[in-house]
Coordinates of C-alpha atoms in Angstrom, one line a residue:
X45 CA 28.1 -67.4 24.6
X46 CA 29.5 -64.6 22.2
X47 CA 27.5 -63.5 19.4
X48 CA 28.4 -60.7 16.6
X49 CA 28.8 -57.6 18.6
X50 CA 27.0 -55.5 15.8
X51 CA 23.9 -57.3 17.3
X52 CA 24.1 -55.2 20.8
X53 CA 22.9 -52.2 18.7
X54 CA 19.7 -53.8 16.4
X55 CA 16.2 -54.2 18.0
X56 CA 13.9 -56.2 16.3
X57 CA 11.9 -55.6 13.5
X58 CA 8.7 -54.9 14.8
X59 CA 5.6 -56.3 12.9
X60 CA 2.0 -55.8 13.2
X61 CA 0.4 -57.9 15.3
X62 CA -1.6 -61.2 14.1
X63 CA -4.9 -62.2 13.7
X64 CA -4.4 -65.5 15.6
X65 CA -3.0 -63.5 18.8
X66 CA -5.7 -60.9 19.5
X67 CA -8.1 -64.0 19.3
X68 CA -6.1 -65.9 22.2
X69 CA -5.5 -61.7 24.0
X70 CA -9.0 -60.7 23.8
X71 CA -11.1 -63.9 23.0
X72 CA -12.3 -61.8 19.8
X73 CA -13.6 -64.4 17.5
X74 CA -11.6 -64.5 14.3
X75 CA -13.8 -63.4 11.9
X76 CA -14.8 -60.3 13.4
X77 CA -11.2 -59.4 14.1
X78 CA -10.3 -56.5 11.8
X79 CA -6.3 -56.2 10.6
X80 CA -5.6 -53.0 9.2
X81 CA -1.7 -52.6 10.4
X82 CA 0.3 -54.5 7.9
X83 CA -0.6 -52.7 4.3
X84 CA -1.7 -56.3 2.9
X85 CA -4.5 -56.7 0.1
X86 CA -8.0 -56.0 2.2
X87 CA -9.6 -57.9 -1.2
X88 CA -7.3 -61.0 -0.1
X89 CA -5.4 -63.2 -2.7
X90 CA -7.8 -63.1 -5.9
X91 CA -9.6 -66.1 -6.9
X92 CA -7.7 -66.5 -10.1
X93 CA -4.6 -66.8 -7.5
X94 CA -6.1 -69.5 -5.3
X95 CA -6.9 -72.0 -8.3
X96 CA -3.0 -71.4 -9.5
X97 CA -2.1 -72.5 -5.8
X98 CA -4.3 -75.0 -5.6
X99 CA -3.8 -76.0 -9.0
X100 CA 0.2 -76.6 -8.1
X101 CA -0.4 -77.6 -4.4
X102 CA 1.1 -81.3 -5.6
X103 CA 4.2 -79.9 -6.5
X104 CA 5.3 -78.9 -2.9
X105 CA 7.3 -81.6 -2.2
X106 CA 9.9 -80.2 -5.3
X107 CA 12.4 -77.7 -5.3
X108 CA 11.5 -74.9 -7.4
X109 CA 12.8 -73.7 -10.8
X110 CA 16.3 -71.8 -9.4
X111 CA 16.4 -70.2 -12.3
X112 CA 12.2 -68.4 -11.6
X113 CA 12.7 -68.5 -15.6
X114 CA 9.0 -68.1 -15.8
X115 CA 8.8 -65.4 -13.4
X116 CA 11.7 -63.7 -14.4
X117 CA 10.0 -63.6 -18.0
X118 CA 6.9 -61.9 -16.8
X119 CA 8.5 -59.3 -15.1
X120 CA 10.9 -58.7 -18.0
X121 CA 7.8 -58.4 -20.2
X122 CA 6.0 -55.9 -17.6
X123 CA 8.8 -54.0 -17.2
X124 CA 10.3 -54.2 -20.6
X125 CA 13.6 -55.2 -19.6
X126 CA 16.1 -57.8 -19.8
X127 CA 15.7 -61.0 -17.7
X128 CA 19.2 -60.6 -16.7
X129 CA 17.9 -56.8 -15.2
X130 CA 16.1 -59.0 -12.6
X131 CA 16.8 -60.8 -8.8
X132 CA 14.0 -62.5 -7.3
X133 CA 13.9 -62.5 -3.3
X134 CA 12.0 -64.0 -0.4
X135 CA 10.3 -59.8 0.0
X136 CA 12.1 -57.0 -1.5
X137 CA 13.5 -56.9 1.9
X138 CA 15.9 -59.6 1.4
X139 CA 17.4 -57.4 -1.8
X140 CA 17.4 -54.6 0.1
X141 CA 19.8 -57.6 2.7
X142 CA 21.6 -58.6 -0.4
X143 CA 22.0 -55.1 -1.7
X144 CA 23.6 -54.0 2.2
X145 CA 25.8 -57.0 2.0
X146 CA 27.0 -56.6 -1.0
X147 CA 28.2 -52.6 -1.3
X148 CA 29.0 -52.2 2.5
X149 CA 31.1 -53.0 5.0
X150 CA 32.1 -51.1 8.7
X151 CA 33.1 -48.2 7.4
X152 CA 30.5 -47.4 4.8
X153 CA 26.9 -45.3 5.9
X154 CA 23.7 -45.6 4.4
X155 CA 21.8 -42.6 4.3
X156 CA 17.8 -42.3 5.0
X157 CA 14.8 -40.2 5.2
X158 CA 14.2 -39.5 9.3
X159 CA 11.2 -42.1 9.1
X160 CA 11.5 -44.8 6.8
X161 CA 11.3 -48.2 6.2
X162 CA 13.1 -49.6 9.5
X163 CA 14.9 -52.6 7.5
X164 CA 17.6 -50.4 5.9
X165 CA 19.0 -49.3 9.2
X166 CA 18.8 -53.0 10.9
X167 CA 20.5 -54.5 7.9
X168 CA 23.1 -52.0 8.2
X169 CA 23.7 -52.4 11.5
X170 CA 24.5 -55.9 10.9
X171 CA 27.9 -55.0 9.4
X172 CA 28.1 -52.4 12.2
X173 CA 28.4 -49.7 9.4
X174 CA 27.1 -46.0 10.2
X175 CA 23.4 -44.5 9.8
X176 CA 22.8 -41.3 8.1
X177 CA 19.2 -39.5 9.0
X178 CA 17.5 -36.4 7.3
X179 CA 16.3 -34.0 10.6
X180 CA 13.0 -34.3 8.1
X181 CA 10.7 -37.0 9.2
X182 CA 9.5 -37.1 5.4
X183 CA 11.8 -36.9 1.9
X184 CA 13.6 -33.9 2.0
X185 CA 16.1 -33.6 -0.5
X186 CA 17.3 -30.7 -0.5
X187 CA 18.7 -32.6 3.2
X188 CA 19.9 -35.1 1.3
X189 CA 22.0 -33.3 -0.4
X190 CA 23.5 -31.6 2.3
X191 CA 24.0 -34.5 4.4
X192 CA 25.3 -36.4 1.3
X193 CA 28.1 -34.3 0.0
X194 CA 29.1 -33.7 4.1
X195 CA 29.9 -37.5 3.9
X196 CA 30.0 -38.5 0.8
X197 CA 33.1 -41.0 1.4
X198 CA 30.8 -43.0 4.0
X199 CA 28.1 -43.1 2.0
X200 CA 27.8 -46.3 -0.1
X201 CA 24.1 -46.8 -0.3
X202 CA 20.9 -43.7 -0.1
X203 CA 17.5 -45.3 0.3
X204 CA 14.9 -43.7 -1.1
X205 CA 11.7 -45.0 -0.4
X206 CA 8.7 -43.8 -3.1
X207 CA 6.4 -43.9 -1.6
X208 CA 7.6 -43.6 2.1
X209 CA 6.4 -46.6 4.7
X210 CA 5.4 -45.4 7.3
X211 CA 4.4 -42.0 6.4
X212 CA 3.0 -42.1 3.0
X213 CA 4.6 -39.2 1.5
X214 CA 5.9 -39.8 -2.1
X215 CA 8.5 -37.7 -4.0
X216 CA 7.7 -36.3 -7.8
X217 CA 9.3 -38.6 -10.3
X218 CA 11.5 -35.7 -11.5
X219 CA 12.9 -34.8 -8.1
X220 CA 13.8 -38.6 -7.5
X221 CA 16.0 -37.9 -11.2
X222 CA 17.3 -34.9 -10.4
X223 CA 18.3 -35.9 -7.4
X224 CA 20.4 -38.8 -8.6
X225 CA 22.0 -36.9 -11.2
X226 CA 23.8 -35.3 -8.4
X227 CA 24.9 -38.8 -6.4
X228 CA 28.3 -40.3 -7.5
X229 CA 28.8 -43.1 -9.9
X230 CA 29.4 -45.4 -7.3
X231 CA 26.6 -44.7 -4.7
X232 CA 24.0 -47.2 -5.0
X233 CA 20.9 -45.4 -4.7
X234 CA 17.6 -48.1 -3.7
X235 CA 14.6 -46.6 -4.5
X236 CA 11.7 -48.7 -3.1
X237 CA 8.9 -48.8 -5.2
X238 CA 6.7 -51.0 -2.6
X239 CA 3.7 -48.8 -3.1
X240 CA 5.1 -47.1 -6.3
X241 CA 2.0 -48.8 -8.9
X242 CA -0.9 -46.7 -5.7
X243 CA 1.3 -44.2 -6.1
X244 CA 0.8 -44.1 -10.2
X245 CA -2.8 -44.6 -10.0
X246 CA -3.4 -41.3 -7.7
X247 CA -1.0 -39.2 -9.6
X248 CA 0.9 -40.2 -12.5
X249 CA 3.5 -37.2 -11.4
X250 CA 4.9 -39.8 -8.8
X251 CA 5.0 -42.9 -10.7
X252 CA 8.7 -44.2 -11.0
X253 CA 8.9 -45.3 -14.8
X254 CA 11.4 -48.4 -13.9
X255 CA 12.8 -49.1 -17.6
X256 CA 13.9 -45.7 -18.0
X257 CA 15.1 -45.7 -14.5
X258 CA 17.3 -48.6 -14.6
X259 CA 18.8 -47.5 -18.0
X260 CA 19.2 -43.8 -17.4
X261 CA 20.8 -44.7 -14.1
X262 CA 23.2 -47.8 -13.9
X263 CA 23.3 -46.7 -9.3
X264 CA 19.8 -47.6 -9.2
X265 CA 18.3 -50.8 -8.1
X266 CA 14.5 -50.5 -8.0
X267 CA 12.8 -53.0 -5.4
X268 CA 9.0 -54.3 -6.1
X269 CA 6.8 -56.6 -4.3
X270 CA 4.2 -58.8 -4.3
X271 CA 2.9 -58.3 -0.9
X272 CA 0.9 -55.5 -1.7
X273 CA -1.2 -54.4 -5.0
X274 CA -1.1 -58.5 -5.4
X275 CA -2.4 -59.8 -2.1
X276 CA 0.6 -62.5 -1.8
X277 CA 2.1 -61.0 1.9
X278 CA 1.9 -64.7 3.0
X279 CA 4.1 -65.9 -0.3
X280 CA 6.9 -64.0 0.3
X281 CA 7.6 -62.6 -3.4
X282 CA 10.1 -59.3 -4.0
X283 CA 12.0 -58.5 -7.0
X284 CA 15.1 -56.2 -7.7
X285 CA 15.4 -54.6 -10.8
X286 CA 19.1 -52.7 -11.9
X287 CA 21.8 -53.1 -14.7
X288 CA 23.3 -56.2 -14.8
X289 CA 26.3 -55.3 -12.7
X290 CA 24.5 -54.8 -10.0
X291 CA 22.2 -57.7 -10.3
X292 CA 24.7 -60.3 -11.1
X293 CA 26.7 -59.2 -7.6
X294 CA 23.9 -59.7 -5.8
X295 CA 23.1 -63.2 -7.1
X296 CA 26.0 -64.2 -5.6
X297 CA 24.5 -63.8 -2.2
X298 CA 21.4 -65.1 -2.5
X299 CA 20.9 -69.1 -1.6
X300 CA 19.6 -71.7 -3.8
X301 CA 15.8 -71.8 -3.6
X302 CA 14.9 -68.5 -2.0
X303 CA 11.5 -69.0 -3.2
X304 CA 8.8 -71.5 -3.1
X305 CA 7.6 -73.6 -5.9
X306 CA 4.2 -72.5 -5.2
X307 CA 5.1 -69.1 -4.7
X308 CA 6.4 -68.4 -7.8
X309 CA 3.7 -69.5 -9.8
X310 CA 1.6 -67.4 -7.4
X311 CA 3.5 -64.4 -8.2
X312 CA 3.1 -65.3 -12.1
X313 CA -0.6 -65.5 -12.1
X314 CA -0.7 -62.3 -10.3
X315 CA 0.4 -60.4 -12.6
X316 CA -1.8 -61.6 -15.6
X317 CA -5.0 -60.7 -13.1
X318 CA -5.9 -57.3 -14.3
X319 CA -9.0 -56.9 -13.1
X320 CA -8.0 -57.7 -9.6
X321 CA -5.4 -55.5 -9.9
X322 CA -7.6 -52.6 -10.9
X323 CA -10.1 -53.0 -8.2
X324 CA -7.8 -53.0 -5.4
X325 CA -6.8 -49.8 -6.8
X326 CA -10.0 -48.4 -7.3
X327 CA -11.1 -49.6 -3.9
X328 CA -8.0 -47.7 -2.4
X329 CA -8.7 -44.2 -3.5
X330 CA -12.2 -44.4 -3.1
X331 CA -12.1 -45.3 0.4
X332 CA -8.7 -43.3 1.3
X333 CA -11.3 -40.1 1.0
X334 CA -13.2 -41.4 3.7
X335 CA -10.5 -41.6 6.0
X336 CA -9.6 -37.6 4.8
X337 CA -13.5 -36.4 5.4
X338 CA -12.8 -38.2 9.0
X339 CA -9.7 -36.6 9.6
X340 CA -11.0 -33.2 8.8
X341 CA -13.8 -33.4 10.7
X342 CA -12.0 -34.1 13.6
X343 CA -8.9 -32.1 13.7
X344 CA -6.6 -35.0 13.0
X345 CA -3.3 -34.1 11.0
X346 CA -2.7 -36.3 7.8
X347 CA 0.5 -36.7 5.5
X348 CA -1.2 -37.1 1.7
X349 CA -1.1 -40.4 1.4
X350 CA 0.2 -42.5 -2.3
X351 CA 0.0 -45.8 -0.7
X352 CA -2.3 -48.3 0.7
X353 CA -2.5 -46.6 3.9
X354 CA -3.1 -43.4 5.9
X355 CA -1.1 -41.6 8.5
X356 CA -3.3 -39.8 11.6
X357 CA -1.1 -37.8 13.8
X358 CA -2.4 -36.8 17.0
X359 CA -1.4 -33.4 18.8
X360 CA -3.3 -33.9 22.3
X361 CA -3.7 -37.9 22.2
X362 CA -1.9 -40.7 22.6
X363 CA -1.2 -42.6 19.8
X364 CA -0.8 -45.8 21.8
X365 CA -3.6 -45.5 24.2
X366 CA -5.9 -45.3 20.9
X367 CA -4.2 -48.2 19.7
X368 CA -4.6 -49.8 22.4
X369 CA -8.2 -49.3 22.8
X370 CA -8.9 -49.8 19.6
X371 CA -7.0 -53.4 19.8
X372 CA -9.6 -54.2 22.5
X373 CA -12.3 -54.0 20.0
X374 CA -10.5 -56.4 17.7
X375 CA -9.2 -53.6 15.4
X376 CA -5.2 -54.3 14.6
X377 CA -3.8 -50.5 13.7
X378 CA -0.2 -49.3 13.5
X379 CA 1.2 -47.3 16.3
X380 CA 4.1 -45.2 15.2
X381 CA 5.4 -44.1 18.8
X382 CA 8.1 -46.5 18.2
X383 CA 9.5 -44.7 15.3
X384 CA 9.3 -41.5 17.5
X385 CA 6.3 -40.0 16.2
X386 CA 2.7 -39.5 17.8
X387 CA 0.9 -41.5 15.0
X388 CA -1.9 -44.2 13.6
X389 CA -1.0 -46.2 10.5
X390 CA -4.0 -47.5 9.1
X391 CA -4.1 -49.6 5.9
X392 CA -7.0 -48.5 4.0
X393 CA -9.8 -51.4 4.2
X394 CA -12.9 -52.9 2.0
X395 CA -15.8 -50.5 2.7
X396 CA -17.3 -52.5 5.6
X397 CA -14.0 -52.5 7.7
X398 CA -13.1 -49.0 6.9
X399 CA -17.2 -47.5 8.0
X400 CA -16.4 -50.1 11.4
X401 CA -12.8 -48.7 12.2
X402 CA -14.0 -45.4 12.0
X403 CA -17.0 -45.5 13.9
X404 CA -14.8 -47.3 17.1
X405 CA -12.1 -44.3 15.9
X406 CA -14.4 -41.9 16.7
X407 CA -16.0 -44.0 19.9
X408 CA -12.2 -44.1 21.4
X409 CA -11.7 -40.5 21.1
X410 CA -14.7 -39.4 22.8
X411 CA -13.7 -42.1 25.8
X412 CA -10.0 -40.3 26.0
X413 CA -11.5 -36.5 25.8
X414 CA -13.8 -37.3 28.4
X415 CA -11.0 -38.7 30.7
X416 CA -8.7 -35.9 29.8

């Protein structure tokens, strides 16, 4: 059978493993199985959440609201834009699907950071268009630049993901504008804002200000998500936010009831839960130093992390024989060989799991420097 020969040239996305299969693996009972490779919410969904869900668990059986009125509304208010501004997705990634789709075709590039979200390229590839890639593992856009005016009549989409997943980096808010200044009126220019409200919270220097953004800049389409600062990975809840020419273009690719009933009123009480919201931040930074302490202590590289997670890069280890080991003890990590770098991911846990992962960290690099 024939398939779309654009798909000879993807590899799967490749997530972090689950709970449920290092349990069948390793015979790890689940509760003592620690998942720190997929940036969710170590303080889970919050309570207030759970009752909402609950609360609306008879109304699975009905198609949800196509117009997310309600959710749209809250964002609008958050934001202080217009609910017209706004496109609600099943994960910002399926905007970021929408956005491809829309702007590009086979002879249009998309140009990216040298490690970055993997979705841009794969969604790319899917139209068999060409992939731009900054030498830089990390944001450098002073390549950018360079690469951008060299093929500037490729180009038809620059991500620019602030903060960066997998690395951490983040750009100043006034380089990102700069920046775009300099990109033609026609370039669509995503900047993923995923982790842009840990990014705020460390330093308000690299907090995107979206309403001004969107308005300054009518190429920009900002993506947001649930999955992170409000513990709803399992919902499925992104949101693009961009002029209304942009928005209303890619509403014409996305299919009735994207999102679920329940997961829209999910999302909605999310957002009211302030105090949630400001522990999980809290909780982040304060335990992000303990993973810097470690790494100085033990000669382990780190890129400054504005996210929920920390990078480790090793110069005489194996990143995947630490992850490995570390899997055996029922710790889920993030190894970044696959993305052509020596590297841990590690999403920065409650206190308990972060004091455990680092006490096995340090356990499985003793083991390897003895066998070395």
């Amino acid at each position: 059978m024939k398939f779309n020969k654009n798909l000879e040239n993807i590899e799967n996305y490749e997530a972090g493993k689950p709970i449920e299969l290092i349990v069948r693996e390793f015979g790890i009972k689940e509760k003592d199985v620690i998942k720190l490779a997929s940036n969710e919410n170590p303080m889970g969904t919050s309570k207030n959440v759970q009752k909402t869900i609950k609360k609306n668990a008879n109304k699975a059986h009905l198609y949800p609201d196509d117009s997310m009125f309600e959710l749209k509304k809250a964002l609008a208010k958050k934001y202080e834009v217009d609910l017209n501004n706004i496109i609600i997705g099943s994960g910002s990634d399926q905007i970021i699907e929408f956005a491809v789709h829309a702007k590009m075709d086979e002879n249009s590039a998309i140009l990216t950071s040298g490690i970055t979200f993997s979705m841009y390229e794969i969604y790319a590839k899917h139209l068999g268009a060409k992939i731009y890639k900054t030498t830089s593992k990390e944001h450098n856009l002073e390549e950018f630049k360079e690469i951008y005016e060299a093929h500037k009549d490729e180009i038809d989409i620059i991500f620019l993901c602030i903060p960066n997943n997998p690395l951490g980096e983040c750009l100043d808010k006034e380089d990102v504008y700069k920046f775009i200044k300099e990109v033609d009126a026609d370039t669509l220019v995503v900047v993923d804002g995923a982790y842009n409200e840990f990014a705020k919270f460390k330093d308000v220097k690299k907090g995107i200000d979206v309403r001004n953004l969107i308005f300054e800049f009518n190429n920009v389409l900002y993506l947001g998500t649930f999955s992170k600062l409000y513990g709803l990975g399992g919902m499925r809840v992104g949101y693009g936010i961009a002029n209304e020419n942009i928005t209303s273009n890619l509403l014409k690719l996305r299919a009735p009831f994207n999102v679920t009933t329940i997961s829209l009123e999910a999302a909605k009480e999310a957002l009211k839960d302030k105090k949630y919201i400001e522990k999980t931040l809290k909780n982040n930074l304060k335990e992000m130093k303990r993973y810097e302490k470690f790494a100085k202590k033990h000669n382990i590289k780190i890129i400054d992390s504005y996210t929920n997670f920390i990078t480790f890069i090793f110069k005489d280890k194996n990143s995947t024989e630490i992850y490995d080991n570390m899997l055996k003890k029922g710790i889920i990590l993030r190894d970044l060989k696959g993305y052509g770098i020596n590297a841990i991911r590690i999403t920065i846990g409650l206190p308990y799991q972060n004091k455990l992962v680092l006490k096995e960290l340090k356990n499985t690099l003793q083991i390897i420097d003895k066998m070395q």
